[in-house]
Tab-separated table of C-alpha atoms in Angstrom:
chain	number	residue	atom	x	y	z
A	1205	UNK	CA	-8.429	32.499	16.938
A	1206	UNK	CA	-7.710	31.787	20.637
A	1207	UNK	CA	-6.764	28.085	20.138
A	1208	UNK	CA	-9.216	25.330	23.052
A	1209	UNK	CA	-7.362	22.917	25.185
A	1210	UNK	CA	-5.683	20.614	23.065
A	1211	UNK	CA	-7.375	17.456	22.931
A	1212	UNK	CA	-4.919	15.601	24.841
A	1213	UNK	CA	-6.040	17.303	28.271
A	1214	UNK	CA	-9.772	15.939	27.141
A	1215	UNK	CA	-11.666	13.214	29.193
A	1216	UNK	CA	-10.102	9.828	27.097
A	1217	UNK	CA	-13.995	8.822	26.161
A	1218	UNK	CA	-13.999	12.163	24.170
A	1219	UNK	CA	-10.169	12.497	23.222
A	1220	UNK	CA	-10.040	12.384	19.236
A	1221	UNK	CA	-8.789	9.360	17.784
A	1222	UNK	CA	-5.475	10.937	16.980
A	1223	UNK	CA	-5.008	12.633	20.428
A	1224	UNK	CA	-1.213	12.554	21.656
A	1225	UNK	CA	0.316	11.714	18.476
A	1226	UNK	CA	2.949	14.968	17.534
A	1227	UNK	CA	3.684	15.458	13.580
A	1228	UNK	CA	6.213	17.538	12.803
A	1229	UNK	CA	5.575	19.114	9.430
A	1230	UNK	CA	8.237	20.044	6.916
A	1231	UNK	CA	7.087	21.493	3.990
A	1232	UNK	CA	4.899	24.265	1.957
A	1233	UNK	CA	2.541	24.609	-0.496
A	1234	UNK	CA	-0.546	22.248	-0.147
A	1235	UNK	CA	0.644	18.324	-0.559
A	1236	UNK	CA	2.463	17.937	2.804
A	1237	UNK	CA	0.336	20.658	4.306
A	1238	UNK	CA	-3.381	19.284	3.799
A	1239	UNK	CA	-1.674	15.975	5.183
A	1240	UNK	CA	-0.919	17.422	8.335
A	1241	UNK	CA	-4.510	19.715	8.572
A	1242	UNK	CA	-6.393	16.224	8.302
A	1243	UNK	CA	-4.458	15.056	10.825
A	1244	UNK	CA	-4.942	17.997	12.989
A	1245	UNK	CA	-8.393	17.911	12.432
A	1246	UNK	CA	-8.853	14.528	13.961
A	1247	UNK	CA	-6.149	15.055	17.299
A	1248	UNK	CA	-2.765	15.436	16.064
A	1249	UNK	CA	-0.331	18.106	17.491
A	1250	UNK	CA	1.196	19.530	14.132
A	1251	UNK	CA	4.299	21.415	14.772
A	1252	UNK	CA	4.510	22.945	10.997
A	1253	UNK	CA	8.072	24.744	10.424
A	1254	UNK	CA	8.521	27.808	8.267
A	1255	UNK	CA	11.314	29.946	7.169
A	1256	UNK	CA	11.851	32.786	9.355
A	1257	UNK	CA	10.775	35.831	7.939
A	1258	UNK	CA	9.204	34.252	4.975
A	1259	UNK	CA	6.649	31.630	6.381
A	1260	UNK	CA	5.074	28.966	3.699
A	1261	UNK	CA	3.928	30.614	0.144
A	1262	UNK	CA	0.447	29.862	0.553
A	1263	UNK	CA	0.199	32.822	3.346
A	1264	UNK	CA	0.048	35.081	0.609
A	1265	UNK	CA	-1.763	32.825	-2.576
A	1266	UNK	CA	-5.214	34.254	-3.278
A	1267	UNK	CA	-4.789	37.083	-1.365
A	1268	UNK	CA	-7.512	39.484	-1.829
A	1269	UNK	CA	-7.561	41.844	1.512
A	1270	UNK	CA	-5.071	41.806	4.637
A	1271	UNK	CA	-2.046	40.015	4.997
A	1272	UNK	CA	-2.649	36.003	5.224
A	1273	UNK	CA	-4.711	34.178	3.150
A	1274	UNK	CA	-8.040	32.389	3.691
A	1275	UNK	CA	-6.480	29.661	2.053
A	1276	UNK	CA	-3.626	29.393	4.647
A	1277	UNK	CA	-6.092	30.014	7.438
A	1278	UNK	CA	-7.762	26.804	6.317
A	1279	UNK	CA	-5.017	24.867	5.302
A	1280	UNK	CA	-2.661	25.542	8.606
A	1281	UNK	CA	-5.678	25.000	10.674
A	1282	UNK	CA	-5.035	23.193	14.077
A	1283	UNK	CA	-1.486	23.757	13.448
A	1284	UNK	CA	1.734	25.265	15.655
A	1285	UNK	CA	3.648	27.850	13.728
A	1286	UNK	CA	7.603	27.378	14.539
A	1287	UNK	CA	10.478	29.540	13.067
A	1288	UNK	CA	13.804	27.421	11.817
A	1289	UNK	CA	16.187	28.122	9.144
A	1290	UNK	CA	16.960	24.875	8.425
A	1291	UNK	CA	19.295	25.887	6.057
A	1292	UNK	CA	21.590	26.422	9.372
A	1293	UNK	CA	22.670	24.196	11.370
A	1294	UNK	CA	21.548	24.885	14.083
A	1295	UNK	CA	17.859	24.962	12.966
A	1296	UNK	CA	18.855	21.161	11.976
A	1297	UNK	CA	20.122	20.679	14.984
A	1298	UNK	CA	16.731	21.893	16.685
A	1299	UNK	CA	14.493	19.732	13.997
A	1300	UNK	CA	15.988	16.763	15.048
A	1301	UNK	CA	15.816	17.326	18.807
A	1302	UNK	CA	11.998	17.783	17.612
A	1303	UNK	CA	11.891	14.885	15.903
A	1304	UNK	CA	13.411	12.845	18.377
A	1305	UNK	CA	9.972	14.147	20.293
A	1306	UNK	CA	7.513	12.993	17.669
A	1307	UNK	CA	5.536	10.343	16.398
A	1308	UNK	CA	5.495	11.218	12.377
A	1309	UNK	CA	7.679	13.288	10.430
A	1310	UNK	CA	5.953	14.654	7.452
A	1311	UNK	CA	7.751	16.786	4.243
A	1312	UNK	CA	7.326	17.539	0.674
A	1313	UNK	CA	10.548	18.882	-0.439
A	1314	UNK	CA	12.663	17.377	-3.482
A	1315	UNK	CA	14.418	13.903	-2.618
A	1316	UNK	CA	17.746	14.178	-1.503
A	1317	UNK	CA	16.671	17.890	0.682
A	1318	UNK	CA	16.568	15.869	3.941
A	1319	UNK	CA	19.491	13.857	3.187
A	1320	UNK	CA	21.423	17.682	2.118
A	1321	UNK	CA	20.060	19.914	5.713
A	1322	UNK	CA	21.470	16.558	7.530
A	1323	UNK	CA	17.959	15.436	8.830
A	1324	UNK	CA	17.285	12.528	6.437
A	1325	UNK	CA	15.180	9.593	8.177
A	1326	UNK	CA	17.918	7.107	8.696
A	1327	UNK	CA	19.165	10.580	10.609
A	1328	UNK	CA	16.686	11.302	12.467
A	1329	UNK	CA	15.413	7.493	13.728
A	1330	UNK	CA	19.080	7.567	15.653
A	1331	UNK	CA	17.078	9.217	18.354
A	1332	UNK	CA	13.887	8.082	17.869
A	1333	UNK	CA	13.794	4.485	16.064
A	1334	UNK	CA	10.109	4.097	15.620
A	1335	UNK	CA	9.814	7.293	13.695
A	1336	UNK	CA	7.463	7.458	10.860
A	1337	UNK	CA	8.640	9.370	7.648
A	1338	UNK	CA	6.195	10.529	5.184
A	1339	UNK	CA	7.914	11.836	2.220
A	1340	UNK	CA	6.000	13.641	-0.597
A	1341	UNK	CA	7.835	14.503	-3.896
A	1342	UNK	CA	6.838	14.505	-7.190
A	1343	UNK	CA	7.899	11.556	-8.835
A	1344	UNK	CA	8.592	9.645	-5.449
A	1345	UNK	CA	12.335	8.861	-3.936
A	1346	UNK	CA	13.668	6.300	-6.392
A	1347	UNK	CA	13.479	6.461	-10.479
A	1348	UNK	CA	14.961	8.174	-13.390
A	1349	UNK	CA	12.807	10.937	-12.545
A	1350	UNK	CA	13.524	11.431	-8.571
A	1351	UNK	CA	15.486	15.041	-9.264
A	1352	UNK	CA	12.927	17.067	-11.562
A	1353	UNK	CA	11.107	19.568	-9.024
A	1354	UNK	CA	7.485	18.091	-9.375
A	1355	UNK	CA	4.100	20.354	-8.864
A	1356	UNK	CA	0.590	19.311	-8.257
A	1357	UNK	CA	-0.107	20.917	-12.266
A	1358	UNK	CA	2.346	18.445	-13.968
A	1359	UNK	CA	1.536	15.509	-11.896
A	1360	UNK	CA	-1.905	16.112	-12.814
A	1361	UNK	CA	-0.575	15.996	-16.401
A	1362	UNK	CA	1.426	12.985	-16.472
A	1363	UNK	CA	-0.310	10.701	-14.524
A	1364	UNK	CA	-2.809	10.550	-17.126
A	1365	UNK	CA	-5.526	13.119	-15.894
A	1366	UNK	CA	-5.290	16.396	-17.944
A	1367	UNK	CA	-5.573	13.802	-21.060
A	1368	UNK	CA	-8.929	13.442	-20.297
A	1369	UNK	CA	-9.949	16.554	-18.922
A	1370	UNK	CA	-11.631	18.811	-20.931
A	1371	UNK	CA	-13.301	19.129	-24.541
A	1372	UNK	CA	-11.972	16.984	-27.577
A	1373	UNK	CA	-11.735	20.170	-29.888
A	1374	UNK	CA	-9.924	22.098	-27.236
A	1375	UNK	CA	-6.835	22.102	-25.348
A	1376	UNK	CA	-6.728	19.518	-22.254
A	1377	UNK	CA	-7.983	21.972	-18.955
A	1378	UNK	CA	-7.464	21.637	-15.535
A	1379	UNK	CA	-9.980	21.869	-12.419
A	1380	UNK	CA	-9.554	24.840	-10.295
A	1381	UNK	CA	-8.257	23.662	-6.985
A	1382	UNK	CA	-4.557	21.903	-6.666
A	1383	UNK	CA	-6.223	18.304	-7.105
A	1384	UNK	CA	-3.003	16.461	-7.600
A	1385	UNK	CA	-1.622	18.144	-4.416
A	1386	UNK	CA	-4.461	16.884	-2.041
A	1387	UNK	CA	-4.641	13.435	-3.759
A	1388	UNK	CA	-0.917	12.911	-2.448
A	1389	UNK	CA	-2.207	14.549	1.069
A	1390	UNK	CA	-4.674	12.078	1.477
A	1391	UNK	CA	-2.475	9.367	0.268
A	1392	UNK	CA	0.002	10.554	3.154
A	1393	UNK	CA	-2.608	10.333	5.729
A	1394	UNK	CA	-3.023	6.634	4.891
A	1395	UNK	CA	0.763	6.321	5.028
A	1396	UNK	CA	1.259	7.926	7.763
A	1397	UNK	CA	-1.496	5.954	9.410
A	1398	UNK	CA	-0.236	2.376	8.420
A	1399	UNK	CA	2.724	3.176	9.568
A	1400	UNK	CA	1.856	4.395	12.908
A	1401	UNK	CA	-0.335	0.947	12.871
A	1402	UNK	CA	2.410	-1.127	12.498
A	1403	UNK	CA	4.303	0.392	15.165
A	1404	UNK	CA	1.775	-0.352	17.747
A	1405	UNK	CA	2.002	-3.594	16.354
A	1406	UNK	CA	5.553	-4.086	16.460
A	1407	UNK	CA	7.416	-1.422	18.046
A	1408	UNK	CA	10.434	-2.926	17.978
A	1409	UNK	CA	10.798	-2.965	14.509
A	1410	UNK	CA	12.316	0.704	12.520
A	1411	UNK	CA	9.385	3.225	11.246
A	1412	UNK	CA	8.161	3.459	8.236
A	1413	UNK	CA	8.992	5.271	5.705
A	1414	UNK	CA	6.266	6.169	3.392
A	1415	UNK	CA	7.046	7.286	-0.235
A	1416	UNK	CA	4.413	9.534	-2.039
A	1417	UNK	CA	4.868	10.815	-5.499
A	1418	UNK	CA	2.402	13.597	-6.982
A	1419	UNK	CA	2.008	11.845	-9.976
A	1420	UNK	CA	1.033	7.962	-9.149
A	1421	UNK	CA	-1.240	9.849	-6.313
A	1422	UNK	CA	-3.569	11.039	-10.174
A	1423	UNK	CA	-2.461	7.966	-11.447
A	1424	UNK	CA	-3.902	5.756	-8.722
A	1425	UNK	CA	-7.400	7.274	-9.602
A	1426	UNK	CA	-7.524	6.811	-13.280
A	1427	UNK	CA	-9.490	3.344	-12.756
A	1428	UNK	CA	-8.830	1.483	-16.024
A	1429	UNK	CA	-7.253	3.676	-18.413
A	1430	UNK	CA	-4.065	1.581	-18.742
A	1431	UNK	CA	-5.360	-1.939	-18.487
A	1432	UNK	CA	-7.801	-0.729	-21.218
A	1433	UNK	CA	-5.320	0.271	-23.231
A	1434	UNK	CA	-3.356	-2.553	-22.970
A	1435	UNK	CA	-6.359	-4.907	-23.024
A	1436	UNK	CA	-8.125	-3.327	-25.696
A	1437	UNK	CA	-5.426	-0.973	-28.070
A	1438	UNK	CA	-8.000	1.814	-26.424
A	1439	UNK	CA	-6.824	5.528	-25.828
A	1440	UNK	CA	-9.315	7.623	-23.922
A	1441	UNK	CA	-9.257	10.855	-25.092
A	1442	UNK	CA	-11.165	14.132	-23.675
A	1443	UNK	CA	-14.966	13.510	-23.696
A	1444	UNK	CA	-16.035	17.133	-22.256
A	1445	UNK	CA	-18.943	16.148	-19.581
A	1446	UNK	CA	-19.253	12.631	-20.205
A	1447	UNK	CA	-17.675	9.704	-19.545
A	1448	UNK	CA	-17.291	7.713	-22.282
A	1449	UNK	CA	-18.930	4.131	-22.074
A	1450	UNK	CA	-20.676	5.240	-19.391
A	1451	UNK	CA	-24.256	6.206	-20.574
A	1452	UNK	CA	-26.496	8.141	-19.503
A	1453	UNK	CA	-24.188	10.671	-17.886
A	1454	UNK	CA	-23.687	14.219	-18.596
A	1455	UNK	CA	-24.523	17.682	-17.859
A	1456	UNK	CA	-27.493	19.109	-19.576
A	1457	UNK	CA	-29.072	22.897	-20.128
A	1458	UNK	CA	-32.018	24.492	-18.289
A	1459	UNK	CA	-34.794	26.493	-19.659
A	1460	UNK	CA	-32.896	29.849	-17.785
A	1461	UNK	CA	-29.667	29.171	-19.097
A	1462	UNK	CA	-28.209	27.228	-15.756
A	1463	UNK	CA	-27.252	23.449	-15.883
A	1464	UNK	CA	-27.921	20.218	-14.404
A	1465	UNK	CA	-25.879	16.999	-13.467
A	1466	UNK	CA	-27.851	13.990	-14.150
A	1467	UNK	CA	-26.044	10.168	-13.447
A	1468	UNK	CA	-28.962	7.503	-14.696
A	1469	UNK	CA	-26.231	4.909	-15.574
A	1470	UNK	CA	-27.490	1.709	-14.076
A	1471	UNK	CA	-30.268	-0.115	-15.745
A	1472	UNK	CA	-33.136	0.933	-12.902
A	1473	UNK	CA	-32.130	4.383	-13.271
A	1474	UNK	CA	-32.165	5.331	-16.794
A	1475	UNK	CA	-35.626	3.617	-16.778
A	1476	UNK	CA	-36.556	5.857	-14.084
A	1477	UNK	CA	-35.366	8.963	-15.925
A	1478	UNK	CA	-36.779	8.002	-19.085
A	1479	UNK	CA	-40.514	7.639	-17.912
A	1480	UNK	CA	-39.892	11.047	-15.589
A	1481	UNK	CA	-38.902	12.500	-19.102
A	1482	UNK	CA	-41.779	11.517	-20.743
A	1483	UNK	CA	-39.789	8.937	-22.804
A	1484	UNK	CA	-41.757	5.538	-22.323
A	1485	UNK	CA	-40.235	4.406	-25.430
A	1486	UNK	CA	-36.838	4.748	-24.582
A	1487	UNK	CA	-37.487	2.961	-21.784
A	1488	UNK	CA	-38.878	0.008	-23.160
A	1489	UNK	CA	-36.138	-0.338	-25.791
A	1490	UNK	CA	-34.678	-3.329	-25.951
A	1491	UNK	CA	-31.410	-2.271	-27.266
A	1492	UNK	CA	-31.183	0.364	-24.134
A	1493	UNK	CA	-31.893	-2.182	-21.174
A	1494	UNK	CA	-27.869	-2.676	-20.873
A	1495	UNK	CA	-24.944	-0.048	-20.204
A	1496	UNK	CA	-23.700	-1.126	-23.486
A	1497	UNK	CA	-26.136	-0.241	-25.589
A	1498	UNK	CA	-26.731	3.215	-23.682
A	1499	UNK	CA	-23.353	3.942	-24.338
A	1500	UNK	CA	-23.439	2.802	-27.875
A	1501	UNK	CA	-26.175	5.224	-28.279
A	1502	UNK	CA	-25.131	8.064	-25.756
A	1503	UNK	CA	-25.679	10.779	-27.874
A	1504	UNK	CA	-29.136	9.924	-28.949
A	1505	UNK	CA	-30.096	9.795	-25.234
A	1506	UNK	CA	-28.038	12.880	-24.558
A	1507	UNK	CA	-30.150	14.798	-27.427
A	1508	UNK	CA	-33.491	13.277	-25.775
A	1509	UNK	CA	-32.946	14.046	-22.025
A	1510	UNK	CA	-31.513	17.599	-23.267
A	1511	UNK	CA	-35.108	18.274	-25.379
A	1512	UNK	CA	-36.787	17.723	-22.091
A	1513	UNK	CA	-34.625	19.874	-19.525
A	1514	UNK	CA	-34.096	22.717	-21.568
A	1515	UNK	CA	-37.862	23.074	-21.038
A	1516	UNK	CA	-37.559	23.349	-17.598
A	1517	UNK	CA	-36.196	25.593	-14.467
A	1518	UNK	CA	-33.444	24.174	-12.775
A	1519	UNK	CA	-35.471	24.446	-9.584
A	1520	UNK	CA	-37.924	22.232	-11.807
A	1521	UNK	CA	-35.736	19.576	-13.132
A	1522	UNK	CA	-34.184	18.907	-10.015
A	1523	UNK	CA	-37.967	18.260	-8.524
A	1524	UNK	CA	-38.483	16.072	-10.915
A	1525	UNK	CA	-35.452	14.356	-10.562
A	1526	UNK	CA	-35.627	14.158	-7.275
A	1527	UNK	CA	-39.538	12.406	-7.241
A	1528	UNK	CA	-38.169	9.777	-9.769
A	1529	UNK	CA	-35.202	9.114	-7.292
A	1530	UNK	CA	-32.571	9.798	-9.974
A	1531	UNK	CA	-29.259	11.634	-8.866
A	1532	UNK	CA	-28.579	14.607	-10.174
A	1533	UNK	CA	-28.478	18.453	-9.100
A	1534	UNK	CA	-27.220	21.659	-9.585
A	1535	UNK	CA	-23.672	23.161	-10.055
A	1536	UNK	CA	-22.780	24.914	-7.428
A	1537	UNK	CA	-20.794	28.220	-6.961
A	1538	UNK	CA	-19.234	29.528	-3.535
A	1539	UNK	CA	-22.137	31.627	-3.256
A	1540	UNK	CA	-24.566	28.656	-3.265
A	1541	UNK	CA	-22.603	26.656	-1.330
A	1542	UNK	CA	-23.324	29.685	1.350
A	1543	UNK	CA	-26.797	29.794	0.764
A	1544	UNK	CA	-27.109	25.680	1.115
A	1545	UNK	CA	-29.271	24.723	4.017
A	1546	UNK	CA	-27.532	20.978	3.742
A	1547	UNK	CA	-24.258	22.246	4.025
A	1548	UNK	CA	-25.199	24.093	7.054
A	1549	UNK	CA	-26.965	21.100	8.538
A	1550	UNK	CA	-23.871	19.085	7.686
A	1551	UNK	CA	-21.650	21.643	9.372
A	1552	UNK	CA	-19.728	22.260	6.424
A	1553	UNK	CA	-19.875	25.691	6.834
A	1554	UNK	CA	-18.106	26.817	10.205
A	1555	UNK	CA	-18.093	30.433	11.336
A	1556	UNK	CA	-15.025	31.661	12.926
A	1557	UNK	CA	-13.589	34.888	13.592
A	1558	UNK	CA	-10.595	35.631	11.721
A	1559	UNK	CA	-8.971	38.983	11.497
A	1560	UNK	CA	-8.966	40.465	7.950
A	1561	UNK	CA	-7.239	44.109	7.717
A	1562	UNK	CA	-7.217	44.724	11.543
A	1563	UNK	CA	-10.947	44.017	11.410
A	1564	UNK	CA	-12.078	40.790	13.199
A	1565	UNK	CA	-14.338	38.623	10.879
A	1566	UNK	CA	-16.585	35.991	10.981
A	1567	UNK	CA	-16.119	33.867	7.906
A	1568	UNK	CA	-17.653	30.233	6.983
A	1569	UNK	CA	-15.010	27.494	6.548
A	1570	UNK	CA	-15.015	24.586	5.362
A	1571	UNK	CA	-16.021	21.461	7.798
A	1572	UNK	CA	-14.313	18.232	9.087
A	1573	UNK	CA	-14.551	15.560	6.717
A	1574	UNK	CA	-15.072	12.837	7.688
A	1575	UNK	CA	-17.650	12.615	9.743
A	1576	UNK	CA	-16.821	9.605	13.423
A	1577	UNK	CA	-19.974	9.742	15.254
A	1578	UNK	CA	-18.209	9.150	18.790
A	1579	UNK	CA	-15.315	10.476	18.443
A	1580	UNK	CA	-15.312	13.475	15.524
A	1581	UNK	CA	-12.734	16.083	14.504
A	1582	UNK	CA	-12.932	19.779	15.346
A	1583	UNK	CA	-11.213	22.828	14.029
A	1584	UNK	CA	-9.377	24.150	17.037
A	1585	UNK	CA	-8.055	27.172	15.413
A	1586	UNK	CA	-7.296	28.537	11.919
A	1587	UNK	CA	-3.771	29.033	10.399
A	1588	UNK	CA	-1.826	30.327	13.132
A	1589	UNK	CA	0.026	33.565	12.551
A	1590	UNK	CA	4.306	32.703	11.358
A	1591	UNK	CA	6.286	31.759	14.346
A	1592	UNK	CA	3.250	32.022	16.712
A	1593	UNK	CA	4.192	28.996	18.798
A	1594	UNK	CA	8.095	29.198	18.482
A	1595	UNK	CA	8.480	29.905	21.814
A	1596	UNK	CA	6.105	27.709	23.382
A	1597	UNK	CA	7.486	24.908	21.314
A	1598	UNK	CA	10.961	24.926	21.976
A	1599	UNK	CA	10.560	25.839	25.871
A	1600	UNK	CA	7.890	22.837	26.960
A	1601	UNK	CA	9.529	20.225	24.006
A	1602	UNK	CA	13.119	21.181	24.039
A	1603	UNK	CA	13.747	23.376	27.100
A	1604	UNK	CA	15.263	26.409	25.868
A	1605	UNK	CA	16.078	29.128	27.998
A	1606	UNK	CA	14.245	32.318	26.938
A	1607	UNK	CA	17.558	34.108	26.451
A	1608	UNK	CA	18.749	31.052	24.192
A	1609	UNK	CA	15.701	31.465	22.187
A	1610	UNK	CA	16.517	35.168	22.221
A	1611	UNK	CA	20.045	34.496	20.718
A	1612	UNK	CA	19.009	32.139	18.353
A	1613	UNK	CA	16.349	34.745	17.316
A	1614	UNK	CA	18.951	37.371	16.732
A	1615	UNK	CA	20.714	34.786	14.934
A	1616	UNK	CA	18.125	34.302	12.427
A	1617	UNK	CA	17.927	31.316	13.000
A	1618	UNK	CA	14.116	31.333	14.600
């Protein structure tokens, strides 16, 4: 995991578009974190600071052999791993001497942390007035709610999601990756973006300080749910594969017990489906030619497209579907997502060495997303080992002595 030059030594026609912009990262778990790997991934130094000794929780989540994570490995790709208490002061003191260094500061921790360790934004600009401040919490800096400790699970719940997730005789579910959590990542990148935008705009003016809450992150995706409500006295309730007035849409059963996705909701496509079914009829219908009527009659078509695919291979259907030019596919595990040609073509799958048990590895990760044709991102190096770039950090940035970094190390405090 021998990290390249950093991208800031590159040629400028091939420096990323992100190159010489530093992020110091404060925070653990995944929303602050996958922030910081996207903007890694495209040219950003990220400086990430852990707790001595400890390091950020995901190190050890899903831990099935060795002592770090695959999950961390991907998440702190591209990253710096630097050791501060910054429960001391003098780890404060050394974050803001960082920050004072950087372009973005980026944390997830419960309002009023910042403002507690000394290092709040209005803090931290005193040295560095152009700072940008990305600050993830779970129900966002202001409100009734600012103080509850907030997780990617509830946001999930309250912003409207887990509602609708799920079967309507069941209890509401959840999708097995920290959605909520990399919704409010993504929704930091853009912050942290604009704000860096308006800078170079007008750099006189103070940074930015971007606000992200877990829960309007869900919220922002659930398209109409409230305006329906209040437009129409409609509740959506849980719907299991399908998407209510949305017809036809659903996941249907294969002759060999597998499944298949199949989206023909737009008038050319569920025409298209129907004649590759063998359902002329329902094609010509009258009452069909619309999305309303499909949906008024979703589970007739549901019933009709199922009689034909459960006669079928998987391998079949999708053949089928794919000579009628109707989306749909498979559902994929990991272990097809290995065996993928596209993904490999794609370069979603990226072998790397990693060290597992004291054995080095090579193991596929997961690609850039997304894709710049002149100027793409790269995966540099996985999740650094905990404090792996203390040193090197505060000697080049900050100009530490080695035997102050040695004190400070006895200290505990690195």
């Amino acid at each position: 995991m021998t990290p390249e030059e950093p991208p800031g030594d590159a040629p400028d026609g091939h420096r990323p578009p992100l190159a010489g912009v530093r992020v110091i990262e404060l925070g653990n778990f995944v929303a602050a974190p996958s922030a910081a790997r996207l903007l890694g991934e495209f040219g950003a130094e990220i400086i990430k600071i852990e707790q001595p000794g400890v390091g950020d929780e995901v190190r050890r989540w899903r831990l099935g052999r060795g002592e770090t994570s695959m999950m961390w490995r991907t998440l702190a790709r591209n990253k710096k791993s630097v050791t501060l208490d910054l429960r001391r002061p003098e780890g404060q003191d050394l974050v803001r001497r960082l920050a004072a260094t950087a372009d973005v500061v980026l944390e997830n921790y419960r309002p009023g942390t910042l403002e507690k360790w000394g290092i709040a934004p209005d803090v931290l600009r005193r040295d560095n007035p152009s700072l940008v401040v990305v600050r993830i919490s779970g129900y966002g800096q202001t409100g009734p709610y600012r103080d509850r400790p907030g997780f990617g699970g509830v946001a999930e719940a309250l912003g409207g999601l887990r509602h609708l997730t799920g079967h309507p005789d069941r209890p509401p579910t959840r999708v097995g990756v920290s959605l909520g959590d990399q919704l409010a990542g993504l929704h930091a990148v853009i912050g942290a973006l604009l704000g860096l935008r308006a800078r170079e705009r007008r750099p006189s003016e103070e940074g930015e300080t971007v606000d992200v809450a877990l829960y309007e992150a869900v919220y922002s995706i659930m398209e109409g749910l409230v305006p329906e409500y209040s437009a129409y006295g409609l509740v959506r309730e849980r719907s299991g594969n399908a998407i209510p007035g949305v017809a036809p849409s659903n996941t249907y059963p294969c002759r060999d017990g597998d499944w298949v996705v199949i989206g023909a909701n737009s008038d050319t496509l569920f025409r298209r489906l129907m004649i590759a079914i063998g359902r002329d009829d329902l094609a010509a219908d009258a009452r069909l030619r619309g999305n309303a009527g499909r949906a008024a009659h979703a589970t007739m078509l549901d019933d009709a497209i199922a009689a034909f695919t459960v006669t079928r291979r998987l391998d079949e259907m999708s053949a089928i579907l794919d000579a009628a030019q109707v989306p749909g596919g498979p559902i994929y595990s990991a272990a097809d997502i290995v065996a993928d040609p596209h993904f490999r073509a794609r370069d979603m799958l990226v072998p790397l060495d990693v060290v597992v048990e004291d054995e080095v590895e090579t193991v596929p990760f997961p690609g850039v997303v997304p894709k710049l044709a002149r100027r793409p991102g790269a995966i540099r190096w996985l999740g650094p080992e905990l404090g792996e770039h203390t040193d090197e950090v505060l000697v080049e940035l900050l100009g530490l002595a080695p035997e102050e970094i040695a004190q400070l190390r006895g200290d505990g405090v690195v």
